[in-house]
Tab-separated table of N, CA and C in Angstrom:
chain	number	residue	atom	x	y	z
A	1	ALA	N	6.034	-13.127	3.679
A	1	ALA	CA	4.956	-13.162	4.503
A	1	ALA	C	3.945	-12.116	4.608
A	2	PHE	N	4.364	-10.880	4.304
A	2	PHE	CA	3.283	-9.902	4.077
A	2	PHE	C	2.397	-10.223	3.039
A	3	LEU	N	2.562	-10.972	2.191
A	3	LEU	CA	1.440	-11.396	1.049
A	3	LEU	C	0.184	-11.896	1.763
A	4	HIS	N	0.202	-12.409	2.828
A	4	HIS	CA	-0.946	-13.041	3.727
A	4	HIS	C	-1.684	-12.217	4.654
A	5	GLY	N	-1.268	-10.872	4.672
A	5	GLY	CA	-1.833	-10.203	5.667
A	5	GLY	C	-3.379	-9.762	5.505
A	6	GLU	N	-4.062	-9.293	6.310
A	6	GLU	CA	-5.245	-8.929	6.117
A	6	GLU	C	-5.556	-7.424	6.738
A	7	LEU	N	-6.046	-6.727	5.540
A	7	LEU	CA	-6.115	-5.353	6.186
A	7	LEU	C	-7.449	-5.188	6.988
A	8	GLU	N	-7.553	-4.323	8.095
A	8	GLU	CA	-8.830	-4.289	8.843
A	8	GLU	C	-9.384	-2.743	8.450
A	9	GLU	N	-8.706	-1.927	8.080
A	9	GLU	CA	-8.925	-0.424	7.871
A	9	GLU	C	-9.028	-0.114	6.354
A	10	ASP	N	-9.919	0.962	5.942
A	10	ASP	CA	-9.852	1.240	4.502
A	10	ASP	C	-8.507	1.899	4.244
A	11	ILE	N	-8.108	1.779	2.915
A	11	ILE	CA	-6.875	2.506	2.541
A	11	ILE	C	-7.264	3.347	1.250
A	12	TYR	N	-6.849	4.708	1.497
A	12	TYR	CA	-7.018	5.699	0.568
A	12	TYR	C	-5.646	6.366	-0.074
A	13	MET	N	-5.797	6.715	-1.349
A	13	MET	CA	-4.528	7.107	-1.887
A	13	MET	C	-4.783	8.311	-3.019
A	14	GLU	N	-3.869	9.190	-3.022
A	14	GLU	CA	-3.967	10.231	-3.889
A	14	GLU	C	-4.242	9.732	-5.304
A	15	GLN	N	-5.011	10.554	-6.138
A	15	GLN	CA	-5.178	10.173	-7.567
A	15	GLN	C	-3.634	10.119	-8.203
A	16	PRO	N	-3.470	8.857	-9.022
A	16	PRO	CA	-2.132	8.868	-9.544
A	16	PRO	C	-1.847	9.988	-10.719
A	17	GLU	N	-0.701	10.181	-10.878
A	17	GLU	CA	-0.255	11.317	-11.797
A	17	GLU	C	-0.781	10.752	-13.116
A	18	GLY	N	-1.270	11.499	-13.899
A	18	GLY	CA	-1.863	11.129	-15.251
A	18	GLY	C	-3.214	10.883	-15.175
A	19	PHE	N	-3.745	10.610	-14.125
A	19	PHE	CA	-5.127	10.086	-14.018
A	19	PHE	C	-5.982	11.106	-13.072
A	20	VAL	N	-5.602	12.302	-12.743
A	20	VAL	CA	-6.227	13.030	-12.051
A	20	VAL	C	-7.469	13.646	-12.887
A	21	VAL	N	-8.492	13.609	-12.457
A	21	VAL	CA	-9.871	13.972	-12.946
A	21	VAL	C	-10.093	15.641	-12.867
A	22	PRO	N	-10.047	16.328	-13.969
A	22	PRO	CA	-10.190	17.647	-13.972
A	22	PRO	C	-11.523	18.247	-13.230
A	23	GLY	N	-11.257	19.053	-12.352
A	23	GLY	CA	-12.186	19.709	-11.361
A	23	GLY	C	-12.459	18.799	-10.360
A	24	LYS	N	-11.945	17.623	-10.099
A	24	LYS	CA	-11.811	16.881	-8.899
A	24	LYS	C	-10.495	16.388	-8.393
A	25	GLU	N	-9.543	17.505	-8.505
A	25	GLU	CA	-8.306	17.072	-7.937
A	25	GLU	C	-7.938	17.017	-6.629
A	26	ASN	N	-8.881	17.399	-5.744
A	26	ASN	CA	-8.800	17.271	-4.250
A	26	ASN	C	-9.352	15.954	-3.891
A	27	LEU	N	-10.033	15.161	-4.581
A	27	LEU	CA	-10.524	13.963	-4.233
A	27	LEU	C	-9.420	12.803	-4.272
A	28	VAL	N	-9.902	11.756	-3.393
A	28	VAL	CA	-8.880	10.571	-3.266
A	28	VAL	C	-9.585	9.259	-3.809
A	29	CYS	N	-8.754	8.434	-3.841
A	29	CYS	CA	-9.215	7.149	-4.241
A	29	CYS	C	-9.212	5.986	-3.115
A	30	ARG	N	-10.442	5.277	-2.946
A	30	ARG	CA	-10.348	4.242	-1.925
A	30	ARG	C	-10.039	3.073	-2.639
A	31	LEU	N	-9.133	2.271	-2.003
A	31	LEU	CA	-8.687	0.939	-2.651
A	31	LEU	C	-9.755	-0.083	-2.100
A	32	LYS	N	-10.094	-0.962	-3.332
A	32	LYS	CA	-11.074	-1.989	-2.863
A	32	LYS	C	-10.069	-3.076	-2.344
A	33	LYS	N	-10.660	-3.846	-1.455
A	33	LYS	CA	-10.014	-5.096	-0.846
A	33	LYS	C	-9.912	-6.320	-1.662
A	34	SER	N	-9.254	-6.388	-2.717
A	34	SER	CA	-9.291	-7.190	-3.658
A	34	SER	C	-8.051	-8.183	-3.589
A	35	LEU	N	-7.938	-9.191	-4.464
A	35	LEU	CA	-6.775	-10.001	-4.476
A	35	LEU	C	-5.489	-9.137	-5.023
A	36	ARG	N	-5.693	-8.268	-5.839
A	36	ARG	CA	-4.574	-7.400	-6.234
A	36	ARG	C	-4.080	-6.679	-5.054
A	37	LEU	N	-4.886	-6.149	-4.166
A	37	LEU	CA	-4.503	-5.334	-3.007
A	37	LEU	C	-3.678	-6.229	-2.019
A	38	LYS	N	-4.179	-7.561	-1.896
A	38	LYS	CA	-3.681	-8.472	-0.893
A	38	LYS	C	-2.214	-8.605	-1.409
A	39	LYS	N	-2.060	-8.926	-2.707
A	39	LYS	CA	-0.763	-9.160	-3.252
A	39	LYS	C	0.261	-7.947	-3.022
A	40	SER	N	-0.161	-6.836	-3.030
A	40	SER	CA	0.594	-5.583	-2.850
A	40	SER	C	0.790	-4.937	-1.509
A	41	ILE	N	0.127	-5.730	-0.571
A	41	ILE	CA	0.169	-5.276	0.934
A	41	ILE	C	1.351	-5.040	1.345
A	42	TYR	N	2.470	-5.788	0.893
A	42	TYR	CA	3.957	-5.427	1.415
A	42	TYR	C	4.316	-3.985	1.391
A	43	ARG	N	3.702	-3.391	0.420
A	43	ARG	CA	4.044	-2.000	0.132
A	43	ARG	C	3.470	-0.938	1.103
A	44	LEU	N	2.530	-1.295	1.883
A	44	LEU	CA	1.804	-0.462	2.942
A	44	LEU	C	2.497	-0.357	4.147
A	45	LYS	N	2.399	0.584	5.116
A	45	LYS	CA	2.824	0.852	6.183
A	45	LYS	C	2.184	0.054	7.255
A	46	GLN	N	1.145	-0.529	6.860
A	46	GLN	CA	0.371	-1.565	7.932
A	46	GLN	C	0.959	-2.892	7.771
A	47	SER	N	1.830	-3.197	6.842
A	47	SER	CA	2.097	-4.547	6.463
A	47	SER	C	2.730	-5.162	7.772
A	48	PRO	N	3.922	-4.726	8.497
A	48	PRO	CA	4.350	-5.416	9.383
A	48	PRO	C	3.641	-5.764	10.670
A	49	ARG	N	2.685	-4.734	10.894
A	49	ARG	CA	1.654	-4.994	11.836
A	49	ARG	C	0.674	-6.144	11.687
A	50	GLN	N	0.143	-5.992	10.382
A	50	GLN	CA	-0.857	-7.123	9.863
A	50	GLN	C	-0.265	-8.459	9.928
A	51	CYS	N	0.974	-8.629	9.508
A	51	CYS	CA	1.852	-9.855	9.461
A	51	CYS	C	2.048	-10.348	10.966
A	52	TYR	N	2.379	-9.494	11.849
A	52	TYR	CA	2.678	-9.993	13.197
A	52	TYR	C	1.328	-10.514	13.697
A	53	LYS	N	0.162	-9.631	13.548
A	53	LYS	CA	-1.054	-10.001	14.166
A	53	LYS	C	-1.507	-11.481	13.744
A	54	ARG	N	-1.276	-11.819	12.385
A	54	ARG	CA	-1.742	-13.045	11.787
A	54	ARG	C	-0.807	-14.140	12.380
A	55	PHE	N	0.532	-13.826	12.435
A	55	PHE	CA	1.568	-14.909	12.984
A	55	PHE	C	1.025	-15.117	14.516
A	56	ASP	N	0.926	-14.063	15.174
A	56	ASP	CA	0.538	-14.043	16.629
A	56	ASP	C	-0.740	-15.064	16.773
A	57	SER	N	-1.738	-14.852	16.247
A	57	SER	CA	-3.075	-15.656	16.165
A	57	SER	C	-2.729	-16.991	15.925
A	58	PHE	N	-1.857	-17.267	14.980
A	58	PHE	CA	-1.456	-18.760	14.618
A	58	PHE	C	-0.681	-19.323	15.706
A	59	MET	N	0.295	-18.695	16.315
A	59	MET	CA	1.165	-19.244	17.506
A	59	MET	C	0.155	-19.406	18.775
A	60	LEU	N	-0.708	-18.563	19.049
A	60	LEU	CA	-1.626	-18.749	20.036
A	60	LEU	C	-2.654	-20.035	19.772
A	61	SER	N	-3.062	-20.127	18.517
A	61	SER	CA	-3.948	-21.365	18.338
A	61	SER	C	-3.008	-22.720	18.228
A	62	GLN	N	-1.766	-22.517	18.390
A	62	GLN	CA	-1.070	-23.902	18.434
A	62	GLN	C	-0.573	-24.035	19.844
A	63	LYS	N	-1.275	-23.354	20.800
A	63	LYS	CA	-1.110	-23.369	22.096
A	63	LYS	C	0.386	-23.037	22.659
A	64	PHE	N	1.026	-22.149	21.942
A	64	PHE	CA	2.124	-21.374	22.418
A	64	PHE	C	1.655	-20.086	23.170
A	65	ARG	N	2.159	-19.747	24.061
A	65	ARG	CA	2.010	-18.291	24.739
A	65	ARG	C	3.050	-17.503	24.643
A	66	ARG	N	2.704	-16.167	24.425
A	66	ARG	CA	3.515	-15.005	24.307
A	66	ARG	C	4.283	-14.699	25.570
A	67	SER	N	5.659	-14.391	25.551
A	67	SER	CA	6.325	-14.076	26.858
A	67	SER	C	5.719	-12.691	27.381
A	68	ASN	N	5.839	-12.648	28.825
A	68	ASN	CA	5.299	-11.399	29.320
A	68	ASN	C	6.259	-10.255	29.197
A	69	TYR	N	7.513	-10.618	28.854
A	69	TYR	CA	8.545	-9.531	28.952
A	69	TYR	C	8.957	-9.235	27.359
A	70	ASP	N	8.690	-9.897	26.395
A	70	ASP	CA	9.094	-9.734	25.020
A	70	ASP	C	7.967	-10.278	24.242
A	71	SER	N	7.098	-9.325	23.593
A	71	SER	CA	6.056	-9.990	22.672
A	71	SER	C	6.515	-10.764	21.490
A	72	CYS	N	7.933	-10.743	21.069
A	72	CYS	CA	8.216	-11.612	20.006
A	72	CYS	C	8.747	-13.012	20.479
A	73	VAL	N	8.705	-13.063	21.753
A	73	VAL	CA	9.076	-14.575	22.270
A	73	VAL	C	7.893	-15.388	22.810
A	74	TYR	N	7.798	-16.667	22.200
A	74	TYR	CA	6.618	-17.519	22.400
A	74	TYR	C	7.290	-18.822	22.959
A	75	LEU	N	6.540	-19.439	23.855
A	75	LEU	CA	6.957	-20.548	24.611
A	75	LEU	C	5.743	-21.532	24.691
A	76	LYS	N	6.269	-22.694	24.696
A	76	LYS	CA	5.258	-23.985	25.002
A	76	LYS	C	6.030	-25.068	25.661
A	77	VAL	N	5.459	-25.670	26.315
A	77	VAL	CA	5.858	-26.855	27.254
A	77	VAL	C	5.398	-28.072	26.711
A	78	VAL	N	6.146	-29.011	26.283
A	78	VAL	CA	5.588	-30.374	25.585
A	78	VAL	C	6.592	-31.398	26.251
A	79	ASP	N	5.791	-32.339	27.075
A	79	ASP	CA	6.430	-33.474	27.610
A	79	ASP	C	7.683	-33.096	28.573
A	80	GLY	N	7.296	-31.808	29.280
A	80	GLY	CA	8.359	-31.544	30.367
A	80	GLY	C	9.588	-30.580	29.620
A	81	SER	N	9.627	-30.627	28.335
A	81	SER	CA	10.458	-29.595	27.840
A	81	SER	C	9.956	-28.355	27.238
A	82	THR	N	10.578	-27.290	27.419
A	82	THR	CA	10.244	-26.074	26.839
A	82	THR	C	10.719	-25.675	25.504
A	83	ILE	N	9.935	-25.248	24.618
A	83	ILE	CA	10.238	-25.029	23.398
A	83	ILE	C	10.112	-23.244	23.337
A	84	TYR	N	11.148	-22.639	22.854
A	84	TYR	CA	11.142	-21.281	22.686
A	84	TYR	C	11.240	-20.952	21.029
A	85	LEU	N	10.250	-19.927	20.791
A	85	LEU	CA	10.457	-19.435	19.621
A	85	LEU	C	10.669	-18.221	19.468
A	86	LEU	N	11.559	-17.578	18.813
A	86	LEU	CA	11.998	-16.149	18.743
A	86	LEU	C	11.773	-15.544	17.460
A	87	LEU	N	10.887	-14.653	17.492
A	87	LEU	CA	10.620	-14.102	16.233
A	87	LEU	C	11.505	-12.925	15.820
């Protein structure tokens, strides 16, 4: 699921060992938002939050509503029956 998250912020990393530029050891690298980064998003700390935000957006677009008591519970009434989805 994390493979489909979208990052909103810029991601910076230290220069990888063996690739440190002499005289510029204190500089960091900014990661480009490319297909490769999207495929490796599962390694980032932001992954669970981004995955949840995307899931939440989809559920709300499907006319589910989030519970006031637990943000991981969605409900929808269809033909008088209540559907509960627990994440």
